[in-house]
Coordinates of C-alpha atoms in Angstrom, one line a residue:
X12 CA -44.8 -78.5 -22.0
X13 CA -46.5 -76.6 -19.1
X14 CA -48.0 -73.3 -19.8
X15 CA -47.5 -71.6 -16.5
X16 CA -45.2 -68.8 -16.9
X17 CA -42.1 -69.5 -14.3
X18 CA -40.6 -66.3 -13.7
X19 CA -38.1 -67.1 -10.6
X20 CA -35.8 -69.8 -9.6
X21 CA -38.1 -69.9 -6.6
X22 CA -41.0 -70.9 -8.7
X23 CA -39.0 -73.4 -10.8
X24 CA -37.6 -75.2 -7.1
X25 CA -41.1 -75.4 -5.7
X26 CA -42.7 -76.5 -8.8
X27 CA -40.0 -79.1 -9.7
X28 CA -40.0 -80.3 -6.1
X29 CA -36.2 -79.7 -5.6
X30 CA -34.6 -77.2 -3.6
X31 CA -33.6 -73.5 -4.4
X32 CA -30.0 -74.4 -3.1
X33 CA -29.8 -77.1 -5.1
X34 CA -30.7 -75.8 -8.2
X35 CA -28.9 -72.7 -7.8
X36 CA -26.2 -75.1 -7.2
X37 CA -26.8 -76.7 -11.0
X38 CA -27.3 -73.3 -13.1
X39 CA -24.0 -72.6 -11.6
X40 CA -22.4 -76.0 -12.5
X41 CA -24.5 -78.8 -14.0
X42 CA -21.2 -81.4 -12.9
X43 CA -21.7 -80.3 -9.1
X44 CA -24.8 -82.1 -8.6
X45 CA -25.9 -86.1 -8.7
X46 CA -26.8 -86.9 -12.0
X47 CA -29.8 -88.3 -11.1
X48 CA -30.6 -84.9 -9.4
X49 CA -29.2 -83.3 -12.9
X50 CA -31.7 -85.4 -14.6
X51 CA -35.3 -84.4 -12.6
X52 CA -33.8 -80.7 -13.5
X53 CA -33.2 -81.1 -16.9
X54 CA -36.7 -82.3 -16.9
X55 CA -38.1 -79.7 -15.4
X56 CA -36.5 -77.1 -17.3
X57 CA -38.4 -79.0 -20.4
X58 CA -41.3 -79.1 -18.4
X59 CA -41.4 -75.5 -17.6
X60 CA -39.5 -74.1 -20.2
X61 CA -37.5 -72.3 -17.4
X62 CA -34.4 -70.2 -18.3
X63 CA -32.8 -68.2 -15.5
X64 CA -31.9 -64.8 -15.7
X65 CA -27.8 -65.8 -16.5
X66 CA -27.1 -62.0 -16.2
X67 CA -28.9 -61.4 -12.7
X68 CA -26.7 -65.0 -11.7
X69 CA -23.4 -63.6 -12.4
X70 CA -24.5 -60.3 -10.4
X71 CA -24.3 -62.9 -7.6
X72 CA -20.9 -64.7 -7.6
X73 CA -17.8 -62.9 -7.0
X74 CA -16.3 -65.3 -10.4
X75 CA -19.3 -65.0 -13.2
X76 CA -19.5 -67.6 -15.9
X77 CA -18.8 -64.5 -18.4
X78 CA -16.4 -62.9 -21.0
X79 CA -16.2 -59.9 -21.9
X80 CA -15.0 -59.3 -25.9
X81 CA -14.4 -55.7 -27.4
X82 CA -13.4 -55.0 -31.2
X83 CA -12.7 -52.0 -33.0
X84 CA -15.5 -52.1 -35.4
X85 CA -17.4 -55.6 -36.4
X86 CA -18.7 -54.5 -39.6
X87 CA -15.2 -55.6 -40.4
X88 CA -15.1 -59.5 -41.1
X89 CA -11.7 -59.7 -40.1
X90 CA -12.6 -58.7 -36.4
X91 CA -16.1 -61.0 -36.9
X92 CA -14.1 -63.8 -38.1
X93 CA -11.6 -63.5 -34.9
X94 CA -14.7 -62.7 -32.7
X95 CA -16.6 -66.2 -34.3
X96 CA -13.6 -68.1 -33.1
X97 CA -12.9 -66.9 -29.7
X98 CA -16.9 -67.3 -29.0
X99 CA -17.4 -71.0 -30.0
X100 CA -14.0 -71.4 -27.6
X101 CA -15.5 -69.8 -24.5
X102 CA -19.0 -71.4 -25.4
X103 CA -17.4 -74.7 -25.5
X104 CA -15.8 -74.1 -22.2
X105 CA -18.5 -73.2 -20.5
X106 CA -18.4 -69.5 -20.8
X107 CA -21.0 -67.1 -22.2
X108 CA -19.5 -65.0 -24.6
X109 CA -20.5 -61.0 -24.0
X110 CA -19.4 -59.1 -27.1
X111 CA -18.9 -55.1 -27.7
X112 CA -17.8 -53.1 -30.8
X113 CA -16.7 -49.6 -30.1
X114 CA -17.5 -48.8 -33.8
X115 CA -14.2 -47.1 -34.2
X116 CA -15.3 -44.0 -31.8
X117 CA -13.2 -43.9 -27.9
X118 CA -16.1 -42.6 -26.1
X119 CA -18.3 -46.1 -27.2
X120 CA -15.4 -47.9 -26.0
X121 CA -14.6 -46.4 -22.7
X122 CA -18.9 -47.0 -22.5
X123 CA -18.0 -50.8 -23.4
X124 CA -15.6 -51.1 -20.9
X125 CA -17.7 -49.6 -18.1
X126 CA -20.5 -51.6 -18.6
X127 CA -18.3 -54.5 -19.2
X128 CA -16.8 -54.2 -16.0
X129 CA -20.6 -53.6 -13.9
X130 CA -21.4 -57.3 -15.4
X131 CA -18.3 -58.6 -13.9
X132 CA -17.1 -61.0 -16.1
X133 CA -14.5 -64.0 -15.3
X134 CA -12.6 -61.8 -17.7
X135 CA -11.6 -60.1 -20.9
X136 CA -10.2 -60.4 -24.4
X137 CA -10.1 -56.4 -25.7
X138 CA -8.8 -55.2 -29.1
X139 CA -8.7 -51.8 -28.4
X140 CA -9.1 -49.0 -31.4
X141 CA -5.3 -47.9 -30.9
X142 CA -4.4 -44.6 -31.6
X143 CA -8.2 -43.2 -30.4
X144 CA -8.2 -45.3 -27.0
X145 CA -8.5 -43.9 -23.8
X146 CA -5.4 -45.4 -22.6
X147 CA -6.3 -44.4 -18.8
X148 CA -9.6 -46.1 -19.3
X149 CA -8.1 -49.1 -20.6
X150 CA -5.6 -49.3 -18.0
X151 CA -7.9 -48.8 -15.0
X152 CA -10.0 -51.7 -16.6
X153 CA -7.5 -54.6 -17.0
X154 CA -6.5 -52.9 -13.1
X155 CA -9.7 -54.8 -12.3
X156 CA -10.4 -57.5 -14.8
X157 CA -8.1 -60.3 -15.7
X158 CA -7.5 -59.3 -19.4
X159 CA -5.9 -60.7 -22.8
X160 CA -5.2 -57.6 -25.6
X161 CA -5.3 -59.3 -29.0
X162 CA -4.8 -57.3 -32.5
X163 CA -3.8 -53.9 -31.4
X164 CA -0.7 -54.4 -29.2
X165 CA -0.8 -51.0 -27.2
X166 CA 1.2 -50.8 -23.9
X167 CA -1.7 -51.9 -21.8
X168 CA -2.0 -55.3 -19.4
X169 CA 0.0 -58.2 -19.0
X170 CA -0.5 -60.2 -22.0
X171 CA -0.9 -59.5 -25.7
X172 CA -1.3 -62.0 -28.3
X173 CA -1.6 -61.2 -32.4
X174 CA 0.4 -61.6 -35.7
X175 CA 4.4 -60.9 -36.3
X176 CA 3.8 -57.7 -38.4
X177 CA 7.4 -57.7 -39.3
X178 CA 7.8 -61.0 -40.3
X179 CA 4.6 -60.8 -42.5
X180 CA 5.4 -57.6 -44.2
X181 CA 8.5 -59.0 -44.6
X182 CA 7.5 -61.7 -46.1
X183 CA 5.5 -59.9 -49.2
X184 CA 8.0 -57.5 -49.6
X185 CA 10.5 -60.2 -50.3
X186 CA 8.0 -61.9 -52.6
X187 CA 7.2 -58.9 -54.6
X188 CA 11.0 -58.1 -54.9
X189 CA 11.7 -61.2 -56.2
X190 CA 9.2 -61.5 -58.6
X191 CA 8.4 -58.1 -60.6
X192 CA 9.2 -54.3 -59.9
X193 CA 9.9 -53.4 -55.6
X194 CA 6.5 -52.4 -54.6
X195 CA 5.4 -48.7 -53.3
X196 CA 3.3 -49.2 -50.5
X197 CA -0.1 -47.5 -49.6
X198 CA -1.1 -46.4 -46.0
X199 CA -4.0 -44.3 -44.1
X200 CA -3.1 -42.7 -41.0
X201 CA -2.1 -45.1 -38.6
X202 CA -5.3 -46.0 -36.7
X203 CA -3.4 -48.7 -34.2
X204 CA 0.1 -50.3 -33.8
X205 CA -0.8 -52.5 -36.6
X206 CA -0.1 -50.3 -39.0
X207 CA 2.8 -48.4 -37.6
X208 CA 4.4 -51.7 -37.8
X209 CA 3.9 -52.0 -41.1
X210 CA 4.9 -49.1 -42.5
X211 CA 8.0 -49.6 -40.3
X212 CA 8.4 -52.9 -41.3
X213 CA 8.0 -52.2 -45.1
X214 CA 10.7 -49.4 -45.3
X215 CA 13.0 -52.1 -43.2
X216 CA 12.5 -54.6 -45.7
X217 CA 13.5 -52.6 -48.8
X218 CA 16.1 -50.8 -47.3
X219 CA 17.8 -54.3 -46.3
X220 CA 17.1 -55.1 -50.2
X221 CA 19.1 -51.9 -50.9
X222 CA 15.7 -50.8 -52.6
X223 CA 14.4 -46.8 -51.8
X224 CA 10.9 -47.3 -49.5
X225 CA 8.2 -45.3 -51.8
X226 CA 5.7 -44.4 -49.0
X227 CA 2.3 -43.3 -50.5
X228 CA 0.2 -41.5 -47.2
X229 CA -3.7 -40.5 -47.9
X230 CA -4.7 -37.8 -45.5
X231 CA -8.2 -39.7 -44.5
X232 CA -8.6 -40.6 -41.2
X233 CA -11.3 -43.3 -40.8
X234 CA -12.8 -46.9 -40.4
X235 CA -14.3 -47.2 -44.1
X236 CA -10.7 -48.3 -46.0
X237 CA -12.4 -49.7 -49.1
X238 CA -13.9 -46.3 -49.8
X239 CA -10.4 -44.7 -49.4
X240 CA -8.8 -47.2 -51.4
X241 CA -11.4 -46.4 -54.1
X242 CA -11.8 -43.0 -54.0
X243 CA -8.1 -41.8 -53.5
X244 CA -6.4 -45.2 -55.4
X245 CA -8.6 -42.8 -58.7
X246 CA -7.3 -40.1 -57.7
X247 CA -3.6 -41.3 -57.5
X248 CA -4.3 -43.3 -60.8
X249 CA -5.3 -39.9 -62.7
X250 CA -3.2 -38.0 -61.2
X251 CA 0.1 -40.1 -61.8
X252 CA 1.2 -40.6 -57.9
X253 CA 1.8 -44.1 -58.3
X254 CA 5.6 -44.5 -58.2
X255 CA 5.6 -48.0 -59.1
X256 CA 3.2 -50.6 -60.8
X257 CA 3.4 -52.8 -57.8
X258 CA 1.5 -51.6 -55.2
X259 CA 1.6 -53.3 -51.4
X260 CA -1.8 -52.1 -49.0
X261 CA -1.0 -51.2 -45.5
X262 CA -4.5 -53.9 -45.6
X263 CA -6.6 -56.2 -47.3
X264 CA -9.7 -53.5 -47.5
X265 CA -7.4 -50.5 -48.5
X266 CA -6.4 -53.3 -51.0
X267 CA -10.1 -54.1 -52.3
X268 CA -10.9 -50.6 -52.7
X269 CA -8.0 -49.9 -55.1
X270 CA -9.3 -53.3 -57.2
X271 CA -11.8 -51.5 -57.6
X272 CA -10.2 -47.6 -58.6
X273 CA -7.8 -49.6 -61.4
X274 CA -10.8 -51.1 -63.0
X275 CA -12.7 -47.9 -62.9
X276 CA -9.8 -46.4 -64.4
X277 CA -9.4 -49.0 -67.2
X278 CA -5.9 -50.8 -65.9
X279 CA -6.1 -54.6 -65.6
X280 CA -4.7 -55.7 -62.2
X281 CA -2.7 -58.9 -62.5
X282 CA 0.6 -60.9 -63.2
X283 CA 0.1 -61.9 -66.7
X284 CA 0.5 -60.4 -69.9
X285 CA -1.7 -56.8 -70.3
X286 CA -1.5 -56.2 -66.9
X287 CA -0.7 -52.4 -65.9
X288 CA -0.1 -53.0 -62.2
X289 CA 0.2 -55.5 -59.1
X290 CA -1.5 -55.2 -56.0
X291 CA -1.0 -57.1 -52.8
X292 CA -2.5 -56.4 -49.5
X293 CA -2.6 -58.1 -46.0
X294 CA -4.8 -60.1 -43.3
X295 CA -6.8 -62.4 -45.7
X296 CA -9.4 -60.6 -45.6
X297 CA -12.6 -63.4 -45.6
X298 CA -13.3 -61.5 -49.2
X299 CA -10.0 -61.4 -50.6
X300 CA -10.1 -64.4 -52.2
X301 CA -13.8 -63.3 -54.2
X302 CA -12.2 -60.1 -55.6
X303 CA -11.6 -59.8 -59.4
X304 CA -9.1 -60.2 -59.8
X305 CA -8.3 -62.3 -56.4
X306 CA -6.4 -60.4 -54.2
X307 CA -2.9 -61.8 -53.2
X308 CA -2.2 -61.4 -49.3
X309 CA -0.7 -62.3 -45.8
X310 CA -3.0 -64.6 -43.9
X311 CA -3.0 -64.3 -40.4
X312 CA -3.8 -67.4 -38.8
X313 CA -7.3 -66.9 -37.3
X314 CA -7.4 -69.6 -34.7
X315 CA -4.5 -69.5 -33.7
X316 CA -4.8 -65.7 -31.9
X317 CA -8.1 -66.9 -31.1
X318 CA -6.9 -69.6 -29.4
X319 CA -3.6 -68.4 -28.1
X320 CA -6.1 -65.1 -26.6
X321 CA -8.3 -67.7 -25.0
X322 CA -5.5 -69.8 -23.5
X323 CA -3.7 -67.0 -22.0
X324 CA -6.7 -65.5 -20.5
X325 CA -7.6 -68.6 -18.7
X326 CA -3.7 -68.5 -17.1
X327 CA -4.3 -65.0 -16.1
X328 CA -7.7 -65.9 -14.6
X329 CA -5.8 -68.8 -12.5
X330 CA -2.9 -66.8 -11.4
X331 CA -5.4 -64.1 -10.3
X332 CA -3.9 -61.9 -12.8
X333 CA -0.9 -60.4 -10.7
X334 CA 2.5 -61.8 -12.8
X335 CA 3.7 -58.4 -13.3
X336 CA 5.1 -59.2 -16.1
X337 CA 4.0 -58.5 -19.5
X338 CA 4.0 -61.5 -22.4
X339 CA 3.8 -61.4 -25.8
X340 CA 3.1 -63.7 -28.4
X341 CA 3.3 -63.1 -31.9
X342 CA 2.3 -65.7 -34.6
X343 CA 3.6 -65.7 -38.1
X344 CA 1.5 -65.1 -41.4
X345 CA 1.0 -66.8 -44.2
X346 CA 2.0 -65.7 -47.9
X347 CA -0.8 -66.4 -49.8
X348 CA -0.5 -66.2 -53.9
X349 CA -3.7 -65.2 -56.0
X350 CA -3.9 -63.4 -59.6
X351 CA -3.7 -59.9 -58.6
X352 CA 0.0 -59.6 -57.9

């Protein structure tokens, strides 16, 4: 390897004897030059050990090589699983994934946005935070940007794709029903559609039972479920506010936190003999399945939003984005049985 220090794609075209055009011309598609010329610049580039500034590139071309990806908050492995998916996809088609987590705060993700949109990417795939979002913000960005919302269906853009909440909840409703005492169910203020749905698909499903909806609502307003589900499932334990001994989580880490409270508070969680309660929670949560006991659950089908999200952006990005219409596409989950309920 050469030890000269090549700083420019000047440098690299005089030094590998080809020209700028040319190799401008491969950085922005290796399959639009001869392969023999593809060859002496792959050569080079080991030579030299040359990388070009990808982000001063894309400054350059009115269609960068680049997508943009916003999530709530990536501490939570349900958005890092989604996010792993959707990044090997545009990696694999060519695209250099850009990611952004808005940390559950609006001001971070109307920051994301803006400097997602000075980087101009080919285009977007945005799970905003919901309730919090700057909905003016949003909508002048996907104004500008072609853009796929996945997760948190607010009225923003043309396309949306996530999970059926309905038919999910649904779905473990029935299955608790049908199998021990009609579950209560346990929410946090509604940070995005998600959980609206949820709730509202919950109370549909019992009341089409004939069964009363037991809503249990903790007043805590935040991004850290597990510690809610620990610190107020104890609460609700000592206190005697659990209406039922089946209990359905609004989520899978609202779920793993009240795991925890019921062992702390000396009940065994389970469906077998000695149990004191059920639980049962949603997403399949990457964790849910290491829990103690595991935690039964709706799955929602990673790759398939991922890829369903990926697809649809690359039909916006063709069509220029200007359908004016809006699509939806909703997958179904999966029930998934484990010892806890």
């Amino acid at each position: 390897m050469d030890s000269q220090k090549i700083r420019t794609m000047e440098e690299f075209a005089a030094l590998s004897g080809i020209s700028r055009p040319t190799v401008s011309k491969y950085f922005n598609d290796p399959s639009s030059v001869r392969d023999s010329t593809r060859s002496r610049i792959e050569r080079a580039l080991e030579q030299y050990d040359y990388r070009p500034n990808i982000f001063a590139i894309n400054q350059n071309r009115k269609l960068t090589k680049t997508i943009g990806i916003l999530v709530p908050y990536l501490a939570d492995p349900f958005f890092a699983e989604i996010v792993r998916n959707i990044e090997w996809r545009c990696i694999e088609a060519g695209y250099l994934p850009i990611l952004f987590s808005s940390h559950g705060e609006q001001d971070l993700e109307v920051n994301a946005l803006e400097t997602l949109k000075s980087l101009k990417p080919a285009g977007a795939l945005l799970a905003p935070l919901g309730r919090a979002s700057d909905l003016e913000a949003l909508k002048k960005f996907v104004d500008e940007v072609p853009t796929v919302i996945f997760d948190s269906d607010v009225e923003v853009g043309e396309t949306f794709v996530g999970l059926d909440n309905f038919q999910s909840i649904g779905l473990m409703v029935e299955y608790l029903c049908s199998t021990g005492s009609p579950p209560c169910f346990l929410e946090m203020p509604p940070v995005n559609p998600n959980a609206r749905k949820r709730r509202q698909a919950y109370r549909q499903t019992m009341e089409k039972l004939g069964l009363e909806p037991q809503i249990i609502h903790v007043e805590q307003e935040t991004w850290d479920f597990e510690r809610v589900g620990l610190t107020e499932g104890k609460r609700l334990i000592q206190e005697r506010l659990i209406p039922s001994d089946t209990v359905l989580c609004s989520n899978d880490r609202i779920a793993i936190g009240l795991l925890a409270a019921a062992y702390e508070s000396g009940l065994r969680v389970g469906r077998g003999p000695g149990c004191a309660m059920r639980i049962a929670g949603h997403d399949d949560h990457p964790w849910s399945r290491f829990t103690s006991p595991s935690l039964t659950t709706v799955a929602q089908d990673y790759e398939s939003i991922a890829r369903g999200s990926f697809e649809a952006l690359f039909v916006l990005m063709e069509a220029g984005f200007s359908s004016h219409e809006r699509n939806a596409t909703y997958f179904e989950g999966k029930l998934i049985l484990r010892s806890s309920a």
